[in-house]
Amino acid sequence: MHRKHVYEEHAYVLDYLPYGRSSEKSRHLVVPTAQIMGERYFTLLEAELKVGATVAVPERIYIGRDRREKVDRIIGRIGYDQLTANAKAEIVPLIDELVKAQEKRFVDFFNNSQPVTPRMHSLEQLPWSSSPGSGRSQCG
């Protein structure tokens, strides 16, 4: 099965690291970095900021393919465990806010989801987990 690549146009700053991540090996190449979460697909990313640019939590920034005002480049995707403590503290309230702002999209998704097979519904394929603050336990 081939997965379509999805790209975010806007993201929200979860944490601003003016001296990059402390785990970086080449400290002589210190660049301001931001840990961000995509607005549409909730993708966790790290971005290198342009020289002289600063961001604030939870600022909405453009990260699309056109000319970016504050972001020089997207370093790459990161996992939840790679987020800083500050970013982890910001993520749950931000997700709450984004889901409420896009409520129709999520309600439509759940209302229009179809069965994968006669015995298995597509909602059963969602990866429910016991992530921090979700209040959900593993289904299955």
PDB file of C-alpha atoms in Angstrom:
ATOM      1  CA  MET A   1       0.000   0.000   0.000  1.00  0.00           C
ATOM      2  CA  HIS A   2       1.462   3.350  -1.050  1.00  0.00           C
ATOM      3  CA  ARG A   3       1.111   6.220   1.436  1.00  0.00           C
ATOM      4  CA  LYS A   4       0.544   9.698   0.098  1.00  0.00           C
ATOM      5  CA  HIS A   5       2.943  12.298   1.494  1.00  0.00           C
ATOM      6  CA  VAL A   6       1.150  15.076   3.291  1.00  0.00           C
ATOM      7  CA  TYR A   7       2.631  18.476   3.943  1.00  0.00           C
ATOM      8  CA  GLU A   8       1.669  21.088   6.463  1.00  0.00           C
ATOM      9  CA  GLU A   9       1.142  24.719   5.455  1.00  0.00           C
ATOM     10  CA  HIS A  10       1.036  26.199   8.949  1.00  0.00           C
ATOM     11  CA  ALA A  11       2.282  25.064  12.321  1.00  0.00           C
ATOM     12  CA  TYR A  12       2.202  26.175  15.929  1.00  0.00           C
ATOM     13  CA  VAL A  13       5.333  26.682  17.993  1.00  0.00           C
ATOM     14  CA  LEU A  14       5.566  24.291  20.925  1.00  0.00           C
ATOM     15  CA  ASP A  15       9.002  25.399  22.086  1.00  0.00           C
ATOM     16  CA  TYR A  16      11.677  27.869  20.952  1.00  0.00           C
ATOM     17  CA  LEU A  17      15.311  26.843  21.388  1.00  0.00           C
ATOM     18  CA  PRO A  18      17.492  29.885  20.646  1.00  0.00           C
ATOM     19  CA  TYR A  19      20.680  27.764  20.876  1.00  0.00           C
ATOM     20  CA  GLY A  20      19.369  24.590  19.254  1.00  0.00           C
ATOM     21  CA  ARG A  21      18.981  21.278  21.016  1.00  0.00           C
ATOM     22  CA  SER A  22      21.540  20.419  23.664  1.00  0.00           C
ATOM     23  CA  SER A  23      21.966  16.934  22.157  1.00  0.00           C
ATOM     24  CA  GLU A  24      23.395  18.336  18.934  1.00  0.00           C
ATOM     25  CA  LYS A  25      26.993  17.187  18.436  1.00  0.00           C
ATOM     26  CA  SER A  26      28.356  20.155  16.501  1.00  0.00           C
ATOM     27  CA  ARG A  27      27.953  22.987  18.997  1.00  0.00           C
ATOM     28  CA  HIS A  28      29.922  25.391  16.764  1.00  0.00           C
ATOM     29  CA  LEU A  29      26.985  25.333  14.326  1.00  0.00           C
ATOM     30  CA  VAL A  30      24.369  26.503  16.819  1.00  0.00           C
ATOM     31  CA  VAL A  31      21.175  27.602  15.073  1.00  0.00           C
ATOM     32  CA  PRO A  32      17.886  28.760  16.579  1.00  0.00           C
ATOM     33  CA  THR A  33      15.433  25.880  16.440  1.00  0.00           C
ATOM     34  CA  ALA A  34      11.707  25.545  17.059  1.00  0.00           C
ATOM     35  CA  GLN A  35       9.723  22.451  17.880  1.00  0.00           C
ATOM     36  CA  ILE A  36       6.411  22.802  16.070  1.00  0.00           C
ATOM     37  CA  MET A  37       3.170  20.924  15.440  1.00  0.00           C
ATOM     38  CA  GLY A  38       1.346  21.075  12.121  1.00  0.00           C
ATOM     39  CA  GLU A  39      -2.085  22.648  12.062  1.00  0.00           C
ATOM     40  CA  ARG A  40      -3.879  20.107   9.844  1.00  0.00           C
ATOM     41  CA  TYR A  41      -2.189  16.731  10.397  1.00  0.00           C
ATOM     42  CA  PHE A  42      -0.649  17.408  13.850  1.00  0.00           C
ATOM     43  CA  THR A  43       2.787  16.474  12.490  1.00  0.00           C
ATOM     44  CA  LEU A  44       5.607  17.030  14.991  1.00  0.00           C
ATOM     45  CA  LEU A  45       8.572  18.763  13.371  1.00  0.00           C
ATOM     46  CA  GLU A  46      11.763  20.608  14.159  1.00  0.00           C
ATOM     47  CA  ALA A  47      12.498  23.738  12.160  1.00  0.00           C
ATOM     48  CA  GLU A  48      15.616  25.830  11.792  1.00  0.00           C
ATOM     49  CA  LEU A  49      14.787  29.507  12.007  1.00  0.00           C
ATOM     50  CA  LYS A  50      16.166  32.223   9.754  1.00  0.00           C
ATOM     51  CA  VAL A  51      18.940  34.414  11.085  1.00  0.00           C
ATOM     52  CA  GLY A  52      17.448  37.089  13.327  1.00  0.00           C
ATOM     53  CA  ALA A  53      14.005  35.456  13.452  1.00  0.00           C
ATOM     54  CA  THR A  54      12.367  34.681  16.761  1.00  0.00           C
ATOM     55  CA  VAL A  55       9.111  32.951  17.575  1.00  0.00           C
ATOM     56  CA  ALA A  56       6.913  32.684  20.639  1.00  0.00           C
ATOM     57  CA  VAL A  57       4.838  29.848  22.047  1.00  0.00           C
ATOM     58  CA  PRO A  58       2.134  29.143  20.671  1.00  0.00           C
ATOM     59  CA  GLU A  59       2.658  31.360  17.601  1.00  0.00           C
ATOM     60  CA  ARG A  60       1.193  30.208  14.271  1.00  0.00           C
ATOM     61  CA  ILE A  61       3.859  30.246  11.554  1.00  0.00           C
ATOM     62  CA  TYR A  62       3.919  29.454   7.841  1.00  0.00           C
ATOM     63  CA  ILE A  63       5.969  26.368   6.941  1.00  0.00           C
ATOM     64  CA  GLY A  64       4.671  25.648   3.418  1.00  0.00           C
ATOM     65  CA  ARG A  65       6.722  25.401   0.253  1.00  0.00           C
ATOM     66  CA  ASP A  66       6.498  29.078  -0.709  1.00  0.00           C
ATOM     67  CA  ARG A  67       8.640  31.841   0.753  1.00  0.00           C
ATOM     68  CA  ARG A  68       8.741  31.458   4.532  1.00  0.00           C
ATOM     69  CA  GLU A  69       9.076  34.502   6.732  1.00  0.00           C
ATOM     70  CA  LYS A  70      10.626  32.897   9.839  1.00  0.00           C
ATOM     71  CA  VAL A  71      11.582  29.316   8.964  1.00  0.00           C
ATOM     72  CA  ASP A  72      14.766  28.633   7.023  1.00  0.00           C
ATOM     73  CA  ARG A  73      14.273  24.881   6.696  1.00  0.00           C
ATOM     74  CA  ILE A  74      12.445  21.959   8.220  1.00  0.00           C
ATOM     75  CA  ILE A  75      15.034  19.779   9.934  1.00  0.00           C
ATOM     76  CA  GLY A  76      12.681  16.806  10.013  1.00  0.00           C
ATOM     77  CA  ARG A  77       9.914  14.930  11.731  1.00  0.00           C
ATOM     78  CA  ILE A  78      10.326  14.108  15.390  1.00  0.00           C
ATOM     79  CA  GLY A  79       8.567  11.797  17.794  1.00  0.00           C
ATOM     80  CA  TYR A  80       6.746  12.736  20.975  1.00  0.00           C
ATOM     81  CA  ASP A  81       9.664  11.439  23.050  1.00  0.00           C
ATOM     82  CA  GLN A  82      11.986  13.945  21.316  1.00  0.00           C
ATOM     83  CA  LEU A  83       9.941  16.939  22.442  1.00  0.00           C
ATOM     84  CA  THR A  84      11.298  19.130  25.203  1.00  0.00           C
ATOM     85  CA  ALA A  85       9.463  19.259  28.535  1.00  0.00           C
ATOM     86  CA  ASN A  86       8.068  22.684  27.564  1.00  0.00           C
ATOM     87  CA  ALA A  87       6.778  21.355  24.239  1.00  0.00           C
ATOM     88  CA  LYS A  88       5.126  18.383  25.953  1.00  0.00           C
ATOM     89  CA  ALA A  89       3.369  20.786  28.335  1.00  0.00           C
ATOM     90  CA  GLU A  90       2.028  22.848  25.405  1.00  0.00           C
ATOM     91  CA  ILE A  91       0.848  20.032  23.127  1.00  0.00           C
ATOM     92  CA  VAL A  92      -2.353  18.854  24.876  1.00  0.00           C
ATOM     93  CA  PRO A  93      -3.955  22.317  25.253  1.00  0.00           C
ATOM     94  CA  LEU A  94      -2.990  23.116  21.644  1.00  0.00           C
ATOM     95  CA  ILE A  95      -4.572  19.915  20.317  1.00  0.00           C
ATOM     96  CA  ASP A  96      -7.741  20.713  22.291  1.00  0.00           C
ATOM     97  CA  GLU A  97      -7.860  24.162  20.726  1.00  0.00           C
ATOM     98  CA  LEU A  98      -7.187  22.899  17.175  1.00  0.00           C
ATOM     99  CA  VAL A  99      -9.813  20.145  17.395  1.00  0.00           C
ATOM    100  CA  LYS A 100     -12.397  22.635  18.661  1.00  0.00           C
ATOM    101  CA  ALA A 101     -11.495  25.051  15.839  1.00  0.00           C
ATOM    102  CA  GLN A 102     -11.855  22.230  13.267  1.00  0.00           C
ATOM    103  CA  GLU A 103     -14.791  20.503  14.947  1.00  0.00           C
ATOM    104  CA  LYS A 104     -16.792  20.008  11.742  1.00  0.00           C
ATOM    105  CA  ARG A 105     -13.868  18.221  10.077  1.00  0.00           C
ATOM    106  CA  PHE A 106     -13.539  15.728  12.944  1.00  0.00           C
ATOM    107  CA  VAL A 107     -17.278  15.166  13.362  1.00  0.00           C
ATOM    108  CA  ASP A 108     -17.595  14.552   9.601  1.00  0.00           C
ATOM    109  CA  PHE A 109     -14.718  12.076   9.738  1.00  0.00           C
ATOM    110  CA  PHE A 110     -16.379  10.014  12.460  1.00  0.00           C
ATOM    111  CA  ASN A 111     -19.847  10.293  10.919  1.00  0.00           C
ATOM    112  CA  ASN A 112     -18.689   9.315   7.418  1.00  0.00           C
ATOM    113  CA  SER A 113     -16.181   6.577   8.210  1.00  0.00           C
ATOM    114  CA  GLN A 114     -17.040   3.296   6.492  1.00  0.00           C
ATOM    115  CA  PRO A 115     -16.459  -0.346   7.446  1.00  0.00           C
ATOM    116  CA  VAL A 116     -13.210  -1.878   6.153  1.00  0.00           C
ATOM    117  CA  THR A 117     -14.882  -5.295   5.999  1.00  0.00           C
ATOM    118  CA  PRO A 118     -18.366  -6.384   7.063  1.00  0.00           C
ATOM    119  CA  ARG A 119     -16.923  -7.372  10.444  1.00  0.00           C
ATOM    120  CA  MET A 120     -14.397  -4.588  11.002  1.00  0.00           C
ATOM    121  CA  HIS A 121     -15.114  -0.869  11.089  1.00  0.00           C
ATOM    122  CA  SER A 122     -12.458   1.644  10.060  1.00  0.00           C
ATOM    123  CA  LEU A 123     -12.720   3.325  13.468  1.00  0.00           C
ATOM    124  CA  GLU A 124     -11.329   0.103  14.967  1.00  0.00           C
ATOM    125  CA  GLN A 125      -8.110   0.766  13.018  1.00  0.00           C
ATOM    126  CA  LEU A 126      -7.410   4.084  14.765  1.00  0.00           C
ATOM    127  CA  PRO A 127      -4.345   3.862  17.013  1.00  0.00           C
ATOM    128  CA  TRP A 128      -5.904   4.631  20.407  1.00  0.00           C
ATOM    129  CA  SER A 129      -3.204   4.916  22.997  1.00  0.00           C
ATOM    130  CA  SER A 130      -2.706   6.018  26.533  1.00  0.00           C
ATOM    131  CA  SER A 131      -0.868   9.186  25.585  1.00  0.00           C
ATOM    132  CA  PRO A 132      -0.403  11.811  28.306  1.00  0.00           C
ATOM    133  CA  GLY A 133      -3.587  13.685  29.010  1.00  0.00           C
ATOM    134  CA  SER A 134      -5.738  11.689  26.601  1.00  0.00           C
ATOM    135  CA  GLY A 135      -7.668   9.832  29.291  1.00  0.00           C
ATOM    136  CA  ARG A 136      -7.847   6.845  26.919  1.00  0.00           C
ATOM    137  CA  SER A 137      -6.465   3.391  27.394  1.00  0.00           C
ATOM    138  CA  GLN A 138      -5.390   0.907  24.752  1.00  0.00           C
ATOM    139  CA  CYS A 139      -8.362  -0.469  22.807  1.00  0.00           C
ATOM    140  CA  GLY A 140      -8.452  -3.792  21.229  1.00  0.00           C
TER     141      GLY A 140
END
